[in-house]
Each structure stands twice: as structure tokens, then as C-alpha cells.
PDB file of C-alpha atoms in Angstrom:
ATOM      1  CA  UNK A1213      14.200  -1.516  26.286  1.00 82.00           C
ATOM      2  CA  UNK A1214      11.100   0.030  26.135  1.00 80.00           C
ATOM      3  CA  UNK A1215       8.931  -3.164  27.013  1.00 84.00           C
ATOM      4  CA  UNK A1216       5.382  -1.899  26.933  1.00 80.00           C
ATOM      5  CA  UNK A1217       5.067  -0.338  23.905  1.00 76.00           C
ATOM      6  CA  UNK A1218       1.088  -0.683  23.667  1.00 76.00           C
ATOM      7  CA  UNK A1219      -1.162   1.321  21.657  1.00 77.00           C
ATOM      8  CA  UNK A1220      -2.453   3.398  24.769  1.00 77.00           C
ATOM      9  CA  UNK A1221       1.197   4.547  25.513  1.00 77.00           C
ATOM     10  CA  UNK A1222       1.684   7.139  22.709  1.00 79.00           C
ATOM     11  CA  UNK A1223       0.816  10.157  21.954  1.00 82.00           C
ATOM     12  CA  UNK A1224       1.552  12.246  18.507  1.00 83.00           C
ATOM     13  CA  UNK A1225       2.258  15.651  17.650  1.00 86.00           C
ATOM     14  CA  UNK A1226       0.863  16.719  14.389  1.00 85.00           C
ATOM     15  CA  UNK A1227       3.203  19.219  12.486  1.00 83.00           C
ATOM     16  CA  UNK A1228       1.686  21.219   9.530  1.00 84.00           C
ATOM     17  CA  UNK A1229       4.992  20.579   7.169  1.00 84.00           C
ATOM     18  CA  UNK A1230       6.901  18.017   9.109  1.00 82.00           C
ATOM     19  CA  UNK A1231       6.302  14.577   9.776  1.00 82.00           C
ATOM     20  CA  UNK A1232       4.171  13.279  13.109  1.00 80.00           C
ATOM     21  CA  UNK A1233       6.497  13.218  16.232  1.00 85.00           C
ATOM     22  CA  UNK A1234       5.641  10.586  18.443  1.00 81.00           C
ATOM     23  CA  UNK A1235       6.115  10.432  22.294  1.00 83.00           C
ATOM     24  CA  UNK A1236       6.182   7.674  24.430  1.00 79.00           C
ATOM     25  CA  UNK A1237       4.265   8.826  27.483  1.00 78.00           C
ATOM     26  CA  UNK A1238       4.433   5.381  30.102  1.00 73.00           C
ATOM     27  CA  UNK A1239       7.935   5.242  30.875  1.00 70.00           C
ATOM     28  CA  UNK A1240       7.384   3.031  34.150  1.00 68.00           C
ATOM     29  CA  UNK A1241       7.866  -0.326  32.065  1.00 75.00           C
ATOM     30  CA  UNK A1242      11.232   0.142  30.461  1.00 79.00           C
ATOM     31  CA  UNK A1243      14.015  -1.759  31.293  1.00 81.00           C
ATOM     32  CA  UNK A1244      17.324   0.592  31.874  1.00 83.00           C
ATOM     33  CA  UNK A1245      20.362  -1.215  33.399  1.00 84.00           C
ATOM     34  CA  UNK A1246      19.812  -3.076  36.278  1.00 86.00           C
ATOM     35  CA  UNK A1247      16.054  -1.854  36.618  1.00 83.00           C
ATOM     36  CA  UNK A1248      14.102  -4.627  35.273  1.00 81.00           C
ATOM     37  CA  UNK A1249      10.573  -4.094  33.814  1.00 81.00           C
ATOM     38  CA  UNK A1250       8.227  -6.524  35.055  1.00 77.00           C
ATOM     39  CA  UNK A1251       4.770  -5.799  33.594  1.00 78.00           C
ATOM     40  CA  UNK A1252       3.644  -5.498  30.097  1.00 85.00           C
ATOM     41  CA  UNK A1253       0.147  -5.478  28.483  1.00 87.00           C
ATOM     42  CA  UNK A1254      -0.997  -8.993  27.175  1.00 90.00           C
ATOM     43  CA  UNK A1255      -2.275  -7.985  23.797  1.00 92.00           C
ATOM     44  CA  UNK A1256       1.723  -6.872  22.800  1.00 92.00           C
ATOM     45  CA  UNK A1257       3.608  -9.244  24.670  1.00 93.00           C
ATOM     46  CA  UNK A1258       5.834 -11.960  22.646  1.00 95.00           C
ATOM     47  CA  UNK A1259       4.682 -14.878  24.036  1.00 95.00           C
ATOM     48  CA  UNK A1260       8.087 -16.496  22.747  1.00 95.00           C
ATOM     49  CA  UNK A1261      10.334 -14.591  24.953  1.00 93.00           C
ATOM     50  CA  UNK A1262      11.519 -15.602  28.117  1.00 89.00           C
ATOM     51  CA  UNK A1263      12.920 -12.219  28.888  1.00 88.00           C
ATOM     52  CA  UNK A1264      12.425  -8.536  27.627  1.00 89.00           C
ATOM     53  CA  UNK A1265      15.149  -7.970  24.884  1.00 91.00           C
ATOM     54  CA  UNK A1266      15.232  -5.602  21.766  1.00 92.00           C
ATOM     55  CA  UNK A1267      13.383  -8.626  19.963  1.00 94.00           C
ATOM     56  CA  UNK A1268      10.161  -8.494  22.233  1.00 93.00           C
ATOM     57  CA  UNK A1269      10.249  -4.681  21.843  1.00 92.00           C
ATOM     58  CA  UNK A1270      10.104  -5.110  17.903  1.00 95.00           C
ATOM     59  CA  UNK A1271       7.329  -7.904  18.313  1.00 96.00           C
ATOM     60  CA  UNK A1272       5.602  -5.320  20.245  1.00 94.00           C
ATOM     61  CA  UNK A1273       6.159  -2.517  17.722  1.00 93.00           C
ATOM     62  CA  UNK A1274       5.071  -5.134  14.909  1.00 95.00           C
ATOM     63  CA  UNK A1275       1.730  -5.608  16.766  1.00 96.00           C
ATOM     64  CA  UNK A1276       0.788  -1.646  17.324  1.00 92.00           C
ATOM     65  CA  UNK A1277       2.125  -0.581  13.801  1.00 91.00           C
ATOM     66  CA  UNK A1278       0.043  -3.419  12.368  1.00 95.00           C
ATOM     67  CA  UNK A1279      -2.910  -2.590  14.032  1.00 93.00           C
ATOM     68  CA  UNK A1280      -2.584   1.049  12.941  1.00 88.00           C
ATOM     69  CA  UNK A1281      -2.309   0.157   9.055  1.00 90.00           C
ATOM     70  CA  UNK A1282      -4.942  -2.392   9.260  1.00 93.00           C
ATOM     71  CA  UNK A1283      -7.387  -1.515  12.223  1.00 91.00           C
ATOM     72  CA  UNK A1284      -6.980  -5.381  13.768  1.00 94.00           C
ATOM     73  CA  UNK A1285      -4.827  -6.988  16.144  1.00 96.00           C
ATOM     74  CA  UNK A1286      -2.223  -9.421  14.287  1.00 97.00           C
ATOM     75  CA  UNK A1287      -3.918 -12.545  16.005  1.00 97.00           C
ATOM     76  CA  UNK A1288      -7.830 -11.820  15.961  1.00 95.00           C
ATOM     77  CA  UNK A1289     -10.426 -12.780  13.390  1.00 95.00           C
ATOM     78  CA  UNK A1290     -11.952 -16.402  13.213  1.00 96.00           C
ATOM     79  CA  UNK A1291      -9.882 -19.253  13.151  1.00 96.00           C
ATOM     80  CA  UNK A1292     -11.197 -22.766  13.299  1.00 96.00           C
ATOM     81  CA  UNK A1293      -9.916 -24.219  16.625  1.00 96.00           C
ATOM     82  CA  UNK A1294      -9.769 -21.148  18.633  1.00 96.00           C
ATOM     83  CA  UNK A1295     -12.124 -19.363  20.587  1.00 94.00           C
ATOM     84  CA  UNK A1296     -12.441 -15.553  20.624  1.00 89.00           C
ATOM     85  CA  UNK A1297     -10.490 -15.363  24.086  1.00 89.00           C
ATOM     86  CA  UNK A1298      -7.771 -17.864  22.713  1.00 93.00           C
ATOM     87  CA  UNK A1299      -5.544 -14.396  21.661  1.00 94.00           C
ATOM     88  CA  UNK A1300      -2.471 -15.647  23.792  1.00 94.00           C
ATOM     89  CA  UNK A1301      -2.978 -19.220  22.205  1.00 97.00           C
ATOM     90  CA  UNK A1302      -3.153 -18.295  18.876  1.00 97.00           C
ATOM     91  CA  UNK A1303       0.312 -15.887  19.354  1.00 97.00           C
ATOM     92  CA  UNK A1304       1.794 -18.726  21.105  1.00 97.00           C
ATOM     93  CA  UNK A1305       1.206 -21.097  17.954  1.00 97.00           C
ATOM     94  CA  UNK A1306       1.821 -18.206  15.381  1.00 97.00           C
ATOM     95  CA  UNK A1307      -1.472 -18.437  14.166  1.00 97.00           C
ATOM     96  CA  UNK A1308      -2.033 -14.789  12.565  1.00 98.00           C
ATOM     97  CA  UNK A1309      -4.430 -12.705  10.491  1.00 97.00           C
ATOM     98  CA  UNK A1310      -2.064 -14.013   7.692  1.00 97.00           C
ATOM     99  CA  UNK A1311      -3.544 -17.924   7.831  1.00 96.00           C
ATOM    100  CA  UNK A1312      -5.304 -18.304   5.104  1.00 95.00           C
ATOM    101  CA  UNK A1313      -8.082 -20.180   7.422  1.00 96.00           C
ATOM    102  CA  UNK A1314      -8.554 -16.782   9.251  1.00 97.00           C
ATOM    103  CA  UNK A1315     -12.296 -15.030   8.664  1.00 95.00           C
ATOM    104  CA  UNK A1316     -11.850 -11.302   8.900  1.00 94.00           C
ATOM    105  CA  UNK A1317     -14.899  -9.028   9.117  1.00 89.00           C
ATOM    106  CA  UNK A1318     -15.374  -6.187   6.482  1.00 87.00           C
ATOM    107  CA  UNK A1319     -13.928  -3.479   8.852  1.00 87.00           C
ATOM    108  CA  UNK A1320     -10.629  -4.172   8.495  1.00 92.00           C
ATOM    109  CA  UNK A1321      -8.328  -2.614   6.227  1.00 92.00           C
ATOM    110  CA  UNK A1322      -6.765  -4.138   3.188  1.00 91.00           C
ATOM    111  CA  UNK A1323      -3.402  -5.247   3.586  1.00 93.00           C
ATOM    112  CA  UNK A1324      -2.151  -4.005   0.254  1.00 89.00           C
ATOM    113  CA  UNK A1325      -2.117  -0.599   2.068  1.00 84.00           C
ATOM    114  CA  UNK A1326       0.895  -1.984   3.747  1.00 89.00           C
ATOM    115  CA  UNK A1327       4.276  -1.194   1.914  1.00 87.00           C
ATOM    116  CA  UNK A1328       5.379  -4.644   0.449  1.00 87.00           C
ATOM    117  CA  UNK A1329       8.792  -4.943   2.686  1.00 90.00           C
ATOM    118  CA  UNK A1330       7.139  -4.356   5.618  1.00 93.00           C
ATOM    119  CA  UNK A1331       4.278  -6.855   5.047  1.00 95.00           C
ATOM    120  CA  UNK A1332       6.754  -9.357   4.415  1.00 95.00           C
ATOM    121  CA  UNK A1333       8.472  -8.552   7.744  1.00 96.00           C
ATOM    122  CA  UNK A1334       5.077  -8.593   9.450  1.00 97.00           C
ATOM    123  CA  UNK A1335       4.602 -12.190   8.379  1.00 97.00           C
ATOM    124  CA  UNK A1336       8.147 -13.529   9.388  1.00 97.00           C
ATOM    125  CA  UNK A1337       6.997 -11.622  13.117  1.00 97.00           C
ATOM    126  CA  UNK A1338       3.425 -12.774  13.444  1.00 98.00           C
ATOM    127  CA  UNK A1339       3.834 -16.574  11.290  1.00 97.00           C
ATOM    128  CA  UNK A1340       7.638 -17.284  11.794  1.00 96.00           C
ATOM    129  CA  UNK A1341       8.868 -15.868  14.925  1.00 94.00           C
ATOM    130  CA  UNK A1342      11.182 -13.369  13.681  1.00 95.00           C
ATOM    131  CA  UNK A1343      12.312 -10.715  15.966  1.00 95.00           C
ATOM    132  CA  UNK A1344      14.501  -8.071  14.266  1.00 94.00           C
ATOM    133  CA  UNK A1345      14.100  -4.573  13.314  1.00 92.00           C
ATOM    134  CA  UNK A1346      11.586  -3.644  10.292  1.00 91.00           C
ATOM    135  CA  UNK A1347      13.065  -3.065   6.758  1.00 88.00           C
ATOM    136  CA  UNK A1348      14.338   0.134   6.458  1.00 77.00           C
ATOM    137  CA  UNK A1349      12.644   0.785   3.229  1.00 63.00           C
ATOM    138  CA  UNK A1350       9.341   0.499   4.938  1.00 59.00           C
ATOM    139  CA  UNK A1351       9.876   4.269   5.496  1.00 55.00           C
ATOM    140  CA  UNK A1352       9.311   5.171   1.632  1.00 54.00           C
ATOM    141  CA  UNK A1353       5.364   4.441   2.306  1.00 51.00           C
ATOM    142  CA  UNK A1354       3.345   4.209  -0.869  1.00 45.00           C
ATOM    143  CA  UNK A1355       1.095   6.904  -2.019  1.00 42.00           C
ATOM    144  CA  UNK A1356      -1.748   4.614  -1.832  1.00 46.00           C
ATOM    145  CA  UNK A1357      -1.286   4.152   1.898  1.00 49.00           C
ATOM    146  CA  UNK A1358      -1.340   7.699   2.742  1.00 50.00           C
ATOM    147  CA  UNK A1359      -4.903   8.379   0.573  1.00 49.00           C
ATOM    148  CA  UNK A1360      -7.606   9.304   3.138  1.00 50.00           C
ATOM    149  CA  UNK A1361     -10.093   6.789   3.906  1.00 51.00           C
ATOM    150  CA  UNK A1362     -13.668   7.340   2.436  1.00 50.00           C
ATOM    151  CA  UNK A1363     -17.205   5.751   3.840  1.00 47.00           C
ATOM    152  CA  UNK A1364     -18.168   2.919   2.063  1.00 53.00           C
ATOM    153  CA  UNK A1365     -20.957   1.997   3.750  1.00 55.00           C
ATOM    154  CA  UNK A1366     -22.809   3.654   6.906  1.00 54.00           C
ATOM    155  CA  UNK A1367     -25.411   2.286   9.104  1.00 58.00           C
ATOM    156  CA  UNK A1368     -27.202   4.468  11.399  1.00 59.00           C
ATOM    157  CA  UNK A1369     -29.192   3.104  14.269  1.00 59.00           C
ATOM    158  CA  UNK A1370     -30.775   4.499  17.479  1.00 58.00           C
ATOM    159  CA  UNK A1371     -27.445   3.905  19.617  1.00 63.00           C
ATOM    160  CA  UNK A1372     -25.646   6.049  16.824  1.00 65.00           C
ATOM    161  CA  UNK A1373     -23.687   5.715  13.592  1.00 63.00           C
ATOM    162  CA  UNK A1374     -21.200   2.892  12.411  1.00 62.00           C
ATOM    163  CA  UNK A1375     -19.136   3.553   9.492  1.00 59.00           C
ATOM    164  CA  UNK A1376     -17.556   1.101   7.359  1.00 56.00           C
ATOM    165  CA  UNK A1377     -14.574   2.710   5.396  1.00 55.00           C
ATOM    166  CA  UNK A1378     -11.906   1.025   3.133  1.00 50.00           C
TER     167      UNK A1378
END
């Protein structure tokens, strides 16, 4: 069980004609046989798991890949009844970005870029507590998900440049 598969523990080798090749660079948190993992980054820890297992690994994978697609953690955004520091509580309450009352900023990428089968799986994981492997069909990414992002707005200030892309 990989356990701490957070967004800071990966490198990707980009190859000209082949698919990108991911590498896990932090292996001290793996659970192998009698050696149990004891730590995990809070942002990817399954709030409903009592042990690290395959289901908690899939939850972590869902969080990290969702951030790649959207640019936001699945339990961020503004939701009435929660403060900005209540991410763990929101995770425990399954109050994700799929809640219709969550307000997101303009920098969040459109959820329609996520292949439909994978999008439904994310909803089941983040809102309903499902902990299984993603659907196989997510590998067939739609062409629109592969289109390079363009800059829609750009703000330049003394501190630097902020670009809003969609």
C-alpha cells in the first residue's frame, strides 16, 4: 500500500512519443507486509479510514489526480458553515466541491474537462465515501481534456504577473 501518494511525492519523465512515465520518489511511507506505514500528508488522508489500505490509497489517488484536472483540492472552495481552515472537517463530512453550495474562484478549471466516467467516480469518492479503483474508461481521455490551456486574463503588478487560464 503506497499510503502517502501526495502531490509532492511524484516525478514524471516526459517522453517524445510515448505516454508520460510517473515515478514515486517518497517510499518511506509504504506499507509492505509486517512494516506498517504510520504517517500521511493530511490533505490526502482518508478521513473515514481507520487503517491504511487499498481503499485509502484510492482516496489519495483521487485527491491528487483531481487537483491535476481542476487546479483545486476537492474539499476547497467556500462553503457556508465551514471556515477556510475546516478542510479536515469538510473531508469528514463529505462536503466536497461537488456540493452545489460551494463557491469556487475563477482559476478553477472547468469540471467538464474530466472524462465523464472519471467525473462520476470522483463524485462517488468525495461525496459518498466510495473507495474502489477508478473506472477503466478514464484512460480514454477526451480530446478536449488534452487541449493546451490558453490565457484568458492576465494581471501584472509590482509583485509579478498573475494569469487566469481556462
